Coordinates of C-alpha atoms and ligand atoms in Angstrom, one line a residue:
D1 CA -29.0 18.1 28.3
T2 CA -26.6 16.3 30.8
P3 CA -27.3 18.1 34.1
L4 CA -24.3 19.9 35.6
N5 CA -22.2 18.0 38.1
T6 CA -23.6 14.7 36.9
R7 CA -21.8 11.7 35.4
L8 CA -22.3 11.3 31.6
S9 CA -24.8 8.7 30.5
A10 CA -26.5 7.7 27.2
R11 CA -29.8 8.4 28.9
Y12 CA -29.1 12.1 27.9
K13 CA -29.8 12.1 24.2
R14 CA -27.8 15.2 23.4
S15 CA -24.6 13.9 25.2
F16 CA -21.9 12.2 23.2
A17 CA -22.7 9.0 25.1
Y18 CA -26.0 8.5 23.3
P19 CA -24.7 8.5 19.6
S20 CA -21.7 6.5 20.9
F21 CA -23.9 3.6 22.1
K22 CA -26.4 4.0 19.4
D23 CA -24.1 4.1 16.4
R24 CA -20.4 4.3 17.0
I25 CA -19.8 1.4 19.4
P26 CA -22.0 -1.2 17.5
V27 CA -19.7 -0.5 14.5
I28 CA -16.7 -1.3 16.6
L29 CA -18.2 -4.7 17.4
T30 CA -19.3 -5.3 13.8
K31 CA -15.7 -4.7 12.8
V32 CA -14.5 -7.4 15.3
I33 CA -17.0 -9.8 13.8
D34 CA -16.1 -9.0 10.2
H35 CA -12.4 -9.5 11.0
L36 CA -13.0 -12.9 12.6
V37 CA -15.1 -13.9 9.6
R38 CA -12.8 -12.6 7.0
D39 CA -9.5 -13.7 8.5
K40 CA -10.7 -17.0 9.9
E41 CA -8.4 -19.2 7.8
S42 CA -5.3 -17.2 8.7
I43 CA -6.3 -17.2 12.4
I44 CA -6.6 -21.0 12.2
A45 CA -3.3 -21.3 10.4
H46 CA -1.7 -19.3 13.2
F47 CA -3.4 -20.7 16.3
G48 CA -4.1 -24.2 15.1
E49 CA -7.2 -26.3 14.1
K50 CA -8.8 -25.9 17.5
A51 CA -9.3 -22.3 16.7
R52 CA -11.9 -23.1 14.0
E53 CA -14.7 -23.9 16.5
E54 CA -13.5 -21.2 18.9
V55 CA -13.6 -18.4 16.3
K56 CA -17.2 -19.5 15.6
N57 CA -18.1 -19.3 19.3
V58 CA -16.5 -15.8 19.7
I59 CA -18.4 -14.5 16.6
G60 CA -21.6 -15.8 18.3
Y61 CA -20.7 -14.2 21.6
V62 CA -19.9 -10.8 20.1
S63 CA -23.0 -10.8 18.0
Q64 CA -25.1 -11.4 21.1
L65 CA -23.2 -8.7 23.0
K66 CA -23.9 -6.2 20.2
N67 CA -27.6 -7.2 20.4
E68 CA -27.7 -6.8 24.2
L69 CA -26.3 -3.3 23.8
M70 CA -28.6 -2.2 20.9
T71 CA -31.7 -3.4 22.7
D72 CA -30.6 -1.9 26.0
K73 CA -30.6 -5.2 28.0
P74 CA -29.6 -5.3 31.6
L75 CA -25.8 -5.9 32.2
T76 CA -25.1 -9.4 33.4
E77 CA -22.5 -10.9 35.8
L78 CA -19.1 -12.0 34.5
S79 CA -18.0 -15.6 34.7
S80 CA -15.2 -16.5 37.1
L81 CA -12.6 -16.4 34.2
G82 CA -10.2 -13.6 34.8
S83 CA -8.9 -12.5 38.2
D84 CA -10.8 -9.2 38.1
H85 CA -14.3 -10.8 37.9
E86 CA -15.0 -10.3 41.6
L87 CA -14.5 -6.5 41.4
W88 CA -16.7 -6.3 38.3
N89 CA -19.5 -8.4 39.9
R90 CA -19.4 -6.4 43.1
I91 CA -19.8 -3.1 41.2
L92 CA -22.7 -4.6 39.3
S93 CA -24.4 -5.8 42.4
D94 CA -23.9 -2.4 44.1
K95 CA -25.5 -0.7 41.2
T96 CA -28.4 -3.2 41.1
K97 CA -29.0 -2.5 44.8
E98 CA -28.8 1.2 44.4
H99 CA -31.4 1.3 41.7
S100 CA -33.4 -1.7 42.8
R101 CA -32.8 -3.3 39.3
P102 CA -29.8 -4.2 37.2
P103 CA -28.3 -1.3 35.2
T104 CA -28.9 -1.2 31.4
W105 CA -26.5 0.1 28.8
F106 CA -28.3 3.4 28.0
Q107 CA -29.6 4.1 31.5
T108 CA -26.5 3.6 33.6
E109 CA -23.3 5.7 33.6
W110 CA -21.6 5.7 30.2
L111 CA -18.0 5.2 31.5
Y112 CA -19.1 2.1 33.5
A113 CA -21.1 0.6 30.7
E114 CA -18.5 1.3 28.0
C115 CA -15.7 -0.3 30.1
Y116 CA -18.0 -3.2 30.8
L117 CA -18.4 -3.7 27.0
Y118 CA -14.6 -4.0 26.4
R119 CA -14.4 -6.4 29.4
R120 CA -17.2 -8.5 28.0
L121 CA -15.4 -8.6 24.7
H122 CA -12.3 -9.9 26.5
E123 CA -14.5 -12.5 28.2
A124 CA -15.4 -13.9 24.8
F125 CA -11.7 -14.8 24.3
L126 CA -11.1 -15.9 27.9
Q127 CA -13.6 -18.6 27.2
T128 CA -11.4 -20.1 24.5
E129 CA -8.1 -22.0 24.7
A130 CA -6.4 -21.6 21.4
I131 CA -7.3 -18.0 20.7
K132 CA -7.1 -16.7 24.3
H133 CA -4.5 -14.2 23.4
L134 CA -5.9 -13.1 20.1
D135 CA -6.2 -9.3 20.0
P136 CA -9.2 -8.5 17.9
F137 CA -7.9 -5.0 17.3
H138 CA -4.3 -5.9 16.4
W139 CA -4.8 -5.6 12.7
Q140 CA -6.3 -2.1 13.0
K141 CA -3.4 -1.0 15.2
T142 CA -0.8 -2.4 12.8
K143 CA -2.5 -0.8 9.8
A144 CA -2.6 2.5 11.6
L145 CA 1.1 2.2 12.4
E146 CA 1.9 1.5 8.7
N147 CA -0.1 4.6 7.7
S148 CA 1.8 6.9 10.1
L149 CA 5.4 5.9 9.1
V150 CA 6.0 9.0 7.1
Q151 CA 5.3 11.2 10.1
A152 CA 7.1 8.9 12.4
E153 CA 10.2 9.1 10.2
I154 CA 10.2 12.9 10.3
L155 CA 10.1 12.7 14.1
A156 CA 12.7 10.0 14.3
Q157 CA 15.1 12.1 12.3
H158 CA 14.5 15.0 14.7
V159 CA 14.9 12.9 17.8
N160 CA 18.1 11.2 16.5
K161 CA 19.6 14.6 15.9
I162 CA 18.6 16.0 19.3
V163 CA 19.8 13.1 21.5
S164 CA 23.2 13.2 19.9
N165 CA 23.7 17.0 20.2
N166 CA 24.3 19.1 23.3
A167 CA 21.6 21.8 23.6
D168 CA 21.9 24.9 25.8
S169 CA 19.2 25.5 28.4
S170 CA 17.0 27.8 26.4
E171 CA 17.1 25.3 23.5
T172 CA 16.2 22.5 25.9
E173 CA 13.2 24.5 27.1
Q174 CA 11.9 25.0 23.6
L175 CA 12.5 21.4 22.7
F176 CA 10.6 20.3 25.9
Y177 CA 7.5 22.2 24.8
E178 CA 7.8 20.8 21.3
F179 CA 8.0 17.2 22.5
L180 CA 5.2 17.6 25.0
K181 CA 3.0 19.0 22.3
I182 CA 4.0 16.3 19.8
S183 CA 2.9 13.7 22.3
L184 CA -0.3 15.7 23.1
W185 CA -1.3 15.9 19.4
G186 CA -0.3 12.2 19.0
N187 CA -3.5 11.6 21.0
K188 CA -5.6 12.7 18.0
C189 CA -4.9 9.2 16.6
D190 CA -7.6 7.2 18.1
L191 CA -9.3 4.2 16.4
S192 CA -12.3 4.1 18.6
L193 CA -13.4 7.6 17.6
S194 CA -12.4 7.5 14.0
G195 CA -13.7 4.0 13.3
G196 CA -10.3 3.1 11.9
T197 CA -9.6 6.0 9.6
E198 CA -6.7 8.1 10.7
I199 CA -7.7 11.7 11.0
C200 CA -4.6 12.9 12.7
L201 CA -1.8 12.7 10.3
Q202 CA -2.2 15.0 7.4
E203 CA 0.7 17.1 8.4
N204 CA 4.3 17.2 9.2
P205 CA 4.1 16.7 13.0
L206 CA 6.7 19.4 13.6
N207 CA 4.6 22.0 11.8
Q208 CA 1.5 20.8 13.6
V209 CA 3.0 21.8 16.9
L210 CA 3.4 25.4 16.1
K211 CA 0.2 25.8 14.1
Y212 CA -2.2 24.4 16.6
D213 CA -1.3 26.2 19.8
S214 CA -4.5 28.2 19.7
F215 CA -6.5 25.0 19.9
I216 CA -4.9 24.2 23.3
L217 CA -7.6 25.5 25.7
A218 CA -5.6 25.2 28.9
D219 CA -1.8 25.1 28.7
D220 CA 0.1 24.4 31.9
S221 CA 3.3 23.3 30.1
Q222 CA 5.3 26.0 31.8
C223 CA 4.4 24.6 35.2
V224 CA 5.3 21.1 34.1
L225 CA 8.7 22.3 33.0
K226 CA 9.3 24.3 36.2
H227 CA 8.4 21.2 38.2
L228 CA 10.8 19.0 36.2
A229 CA 13.6 21.5 36.4
D230 CA 13.2 22.3 40.1
S231 CA 12.7 18.8 41.6
P232 CA 15.3 16.1 42.1
K233 CA 15.7 13.6 39.3
G234 CA 13.3 10.7 39.5
T235 CA 10.9 8.3 37.8
I236 CA 8.5 9.5 35.1
D237 CA 5.3 7.5 34.7
F238 CA 3.4 7.4 31.5
V239 CA -0.2 6.1 31.8
L240 CA -0.4 5.3 28.1
D241 CA -3.3 5.6 25.8
N242 CA -3.1 4.6 22.1
A243 CA -0.7 2.3 20.2
G244 CA 0.8 3.2 16.8
Y245 CA 1.8 6.8 16.2
E246 CA 0.7 8.1 19.6
V247 CA 2.9 5.7 21.6
F248 CA 5.7 6.5 19.2
T249 CA 5.4 10.2 20.2
D250 CA 5.3 9.1 23.9
L251 CA 8.6 7.2 23.4
C252 CA 10.1 10.3 21.8
L253 CA 9.1 12.5 24.8
A254 CA 10.3 9.8 27.2
E255 CA 13.7 9.6 25.6
F256 CA 14.0 13.4 25.6
L257 CA 13.2 13.5 29.3
L258 CA 15.9 10.9 30.0
S259 CA 18.5 12.4 27.8
K260 CA 18.0 16.1 28.6
F261 CA 16.6 16.1 32.1
D262 CA 18.6 13.1 33.1
E263 CA 15.6 11.4 34.8
H264 CA 16.3 8.0 36.3
K265 CA 13.8 5.9 34.4
V266 CA 10.4 6.0 32.6
L267 CA 7.6 3.5 33.4
F268 CA 5.2 2.9 30.6
R269 CA 1.9 1.8 32.2
T270 CA -0.3 -0.3 29.9
K271 CA -3.5 -2.1 29.9
A272 CA -3.5 -5.8 30.4
F273 CA -5.9 -6.7 27.6
P274 CA -7.2 -5.1 24.4
W275 CA -9.1 -2.0 25.2
Y276 CA -11.0 0.8 23.4
V277 CA -9.7 -0.4 20.1
S278 CA -6.4 1.4 19.9
D279 CA -5.1 1.3 23.5
V280 CA -1.6 0.0 24.0
I281 CA -1.0 -3.4 25.4
A282 CA 2.6 -4.6 26.1
K283 CA 2.6 -6.7 22.9
D284 CA 2.0 -3.5 20.8
I285 CA 5.2 -1.9 22.1
H286 CA 7.3 -4.9 21.2
Y287 CA 5.6 -5.0 17.8
I288 CA 6.4 -1.3 17.2
L289 CA 10.0 -1.7 18.1
N290 CA 10.4 -4.8 15.9
T291 CA 8.6 -3.1 13.0
L292 CA 10.7 0.0 13.1
K293 CA 14.0 -2.0 13.4
E294 CA 13.1 -3.6 10.1
K295 CA 12.5 -0.3 8.4
K296 CA 16.2 0.6 8.7
G297 CA 17.4 4.2 8.5
E298 CA 16.2 6.8 11.0
L299 CA 13.3 4.7 12.3
A300 CA 15.6 1.7 13.0
E301 CA 18.2 4.0 14.7
C302 CA 15.5 5.2 17.0
A303 CA 14.1 1.8 17.7
N304 CA 17.5 0.3 18.4
R305 CA 18.2 3.0 21.0
W306 CA 14.8 2.5 22.6
Q307 CA 15.4 -1.2 22.7
S308 CA 18.6 -0.7 24.6
L309 CA 16.8 1.6 27.1
F310 CA 14.3 -1.2 27.6
D311 CA 17.1 -3.8 27.9
S312 CA 18.9 -1.7 30.6
G313 CA 15.7 -1.0 32.5
K314 CA 15.7 2.8 31.9
F315 CA 12.4 2.2 30.0
Q316 CA 10.0 -0.4 31.6
I317 CA 6.6 -1.6 30.7
V318 CA 4.3 -2.1 33.6
E319 CA 0.9 -3.8 33.2
N320 CA -1.9 -3.3 35.7
Q321 CA -5.4 -4.6 35.9
F322 CA -6.7 -1.4 37.4
W323 CA -6.6 0.4 34.0
T324 CA -9.2 -1.9 32.6
T325 CA -11.6 -1.6 35.5
P326 CA -14.5 1.0 35.3
C327 CA -13.1 2.8 38.4
V328 CA -12.4 6.5 38.3
Y329 CA -9.1 7.5 39.6
A330 CA -10.5 9.2 42.7
D331 CA -11.3 5.6 43.8
M332 CA -7.8 4.2 43.1
E333 CA -6.5 4.5 46.6
E334 CA -9.3 2.4 47.9
V335 CA -9.6 -0.1 45.0
D336 CA -5.9 -0.6 44.3
P337 CA -3.8 0.8 47.2
K338 CA -0.7 -0.9 45.8
L339 CA -0.8 0.9 42.5
Y340 CA -1.6 4.2 44.2
G341 CA 1.4 3.6 46.4
E342 CA 3.6 3.0 43.4
L343 CA 2.3 6.2 41.7
K344 CA 3.1 8.1 44.9
E345 CA 6.8 7.5 44.1
S346 CA 6.6 9.2 40.8
K347 CA 8.2 12.5 40.0
L348 CA 5.6 13.2 37.3
I349 CA 2.7 11.1 36.1
I350 CA 1.8 11.8 32.5
F351 CA -1.8 10.7 31.7
K352 CA -2.4 10.4 28.0
G353 CA -5.6 10.8 26.2
D354 CA -9.3 11.1 26.6
L355 CA -10.3 8.1 28.5
N356 CA -7.6 8.7 31.2
Y357 CA -9.0 12.3 31.4
R358 CA -12.6 10.9 31.9
K359 CA -11.3 8.8 34.8
L360 CA -9.3 11.7 36.2
D361 CA -12.3 14.0 36.4
S362 CA -14.8 11.2 37.2
D363 CA -16.6 11.7 33.8
I364 CA -18.7 14.4 35.3
N365 CA -20.3 17.2 33.4
W366 CA -18.4 19.9 35.4
P367 CA -19.0 23.6 34.8
P368 CA -15.9 24.0 32.5
T369 CA -14.4 26.6 34.9
T370 CA -14.2 24.2 37.8
P371 CA -10.6 24.1 38.9
F372 CA -8.8 21.0 37.6
S373 CA -7.6 20.0 41.1
Q374 CA -11.3 20.0 42.2
C375 CA -12.2 17.8 39.3
L376 CA -9.6 15.3 40.6
K377 CA -11.7 14.8 43.7
G378 CA -8.8 14.0 46.0
F379 CA -6.7 12.0 43.5
H380 CA -3.2 13.5 44.1
P381 CA -0.7 10.6 44.3
A382 CA 2.1 12.8 42.8
P383 CA 2.4 15.7 40.5
L384 CA 0.5 14.9 37.3
V385 CA -0.2 16.2 33.9
S386 CA -3.0 15.3 31.5
L387 CA -2.2 15.5 27.8
R388 CA -5.5 15.1 26.2
T389 CA -7.2 15.9 22.9
L390 CA -11.0 16.4 23.6
K391 CA -13.1 13.5 22.4
C392 CA -15.8 13.5 25.0
D393 CA -18.1 16.0 26.7
T394 CA -16.5 16.4 30.0
I395 CA -14.0 19.2 30.9
G396 CA -12.8 21.3 33.8
G397 CA -10.0 23.7 34.5
L398 CA -10.8 26.3 31.8
Q399 CA -10.5 30.0 32.2
P400 CA -13.8 31.9 32.0
G401 CA -14.8 32.4 28.3
K402 CA -12.6 29.6 26.9
A403 CA -15.4 27.1 26.5
E404 CA -17.6 29.7 24.9
Q405 CA -14.8 30.7 22.5
A406 CA -14.2 27.1 21.5
A407 CA -18.0 26.5 21.0
S408 CA -18.2 29.5 18.7
Q409 CA -15.4 28.0 16.6
S410 CA -17.1 24.5 16.4
E411 CA -20.3 23.3 17.8
S412 CA -18.7 19.8 18.5
W413 CA -15.5 21.2 20.0
M414 CA -15.6 18.7 22.8
V415 CA -15.7 15.5 20.8
T416 CA -13.7 15.8 17.6
G417 CA -10.1 15.7 18.9
D418 CA -9.4 19.1 17.4
F419 CA -9.0 20.9 20.7
A420 CA -6.7 19.9 23.5
V421 CA -5.6 20.6 27.1
I422 CA -2.3 20.3 29.0
Q423 CA -3.4 20.4 32.6
F424 CA -1.1 20.1 35.6
D425 CA -1.8 19.5 39.2
S426 CA 0.7 19.3 42.1
S427 CA -1.5 19.7 45.1
Ligands
LIG1 O1 -15.7 6.1 23.4 C1 -15.4 6.9 24.5 C2 -14.1 7.5 24.4 O2 -13.6 7.9 25.6 C3 -14.2 8.7 23.5 O3 -14.6 9.8 24.2 C4 -12.9 8.7 22.8 O4 -13.2 8.9 21.5 C5 -12.3 7.3 23.0 O5 -13.2 6.7 23.8 C6 -11.0 7.2 23.6 O6 -10.1 8.2 23.3 P1 -8.6 8.0 23.8 O7 -8.0 7.0 23.0 O8 -8.0 9.4 23.6 O9 -8.7 7.7 25.3
LIG2 MG1 -7.5 5.1 23.6

């Protein structure tokens, strides 16, 4: 029931936005509260006695936030904590003017309200001293990583063999497609959609790649390869999505690009604070490397090599506040010209995941056959590719008949993470 060419919103009851705000996102907040209640003593042991009162305050804040969402209250201004508050408050005031009243959760644009929710959650911690840097999703991310170690080890073994061998060019091409798709399907592992249960890892990841090609609804991987092979060596940017297994697959792809395409360096662009449950913050990458080093064997071998790539600057983590704003990427040049300028230097920008896709295509209910470059609405800093499993009801760039074919296989094809796209743009 979302009109065509309109941004998604929970006001459309048959969109994925509505059940998300009604059921799924309140559960995410409940889990945060439960964690703080359950693990209070260990939090205090870690952050000190001051944390006792602060944990209580955060629990109160998050409960109230959940209540505001569930009763569709108007969104309110952020306090002056956090250097991004002016941007947020300006957007809120623009929306208030536009509609002659403040936006409410279910009536306004979903993307905006959902980002606002994670920013408000961050605000709860900004108001504290001792637990300012507590990541309320850390425990879920670490548990998910533990649960994926069998798959990660299979991949580690594969990567370790490949980087130490010389491959001829046709082998390199095949391996490129394989690593690209491993990283693509790594995006199925998402804790905000699954509510914490891993739905992505039943299989050997190497078999998954071959078996699921028919679920890739648009596959521009050949264009990506051609672009990489035909252009001078350069910097690859990953705009990351989820921690745990997904970022592990991204690191594999990144190392493959350095070792077989001889690219100069890889920048891993991360959020600056906890976001959409499983999204990567810098701390998660360090945690993953340290955890894998302790596992010994193939995993440690991989992690030690990656650590040296970070040490030598071939791999770099770059945080930016823009990724945790509600802005769509078509607005990046205006909102954050510095970041846009940095991305212009990239040889290839790899956007991982569903939320990045929503921001690439402005979260609009496009007719699915709308060309991908049109959905980008002028966002063309450098050649880019989106590796996304579908978890939200917006899509463009499909050939005629593809959407219908997917819908005939599954009514909820757009939101389960079972279908995917590899979409490239170099305009
Ligand atoms: O809740 C909104 C949403 O964008 C979903 O559509 C998706 O399930 C999740 O958040 C994020 O997915 P990803 O981790 O792939 O960006
Ligand atoms: Mg995510």
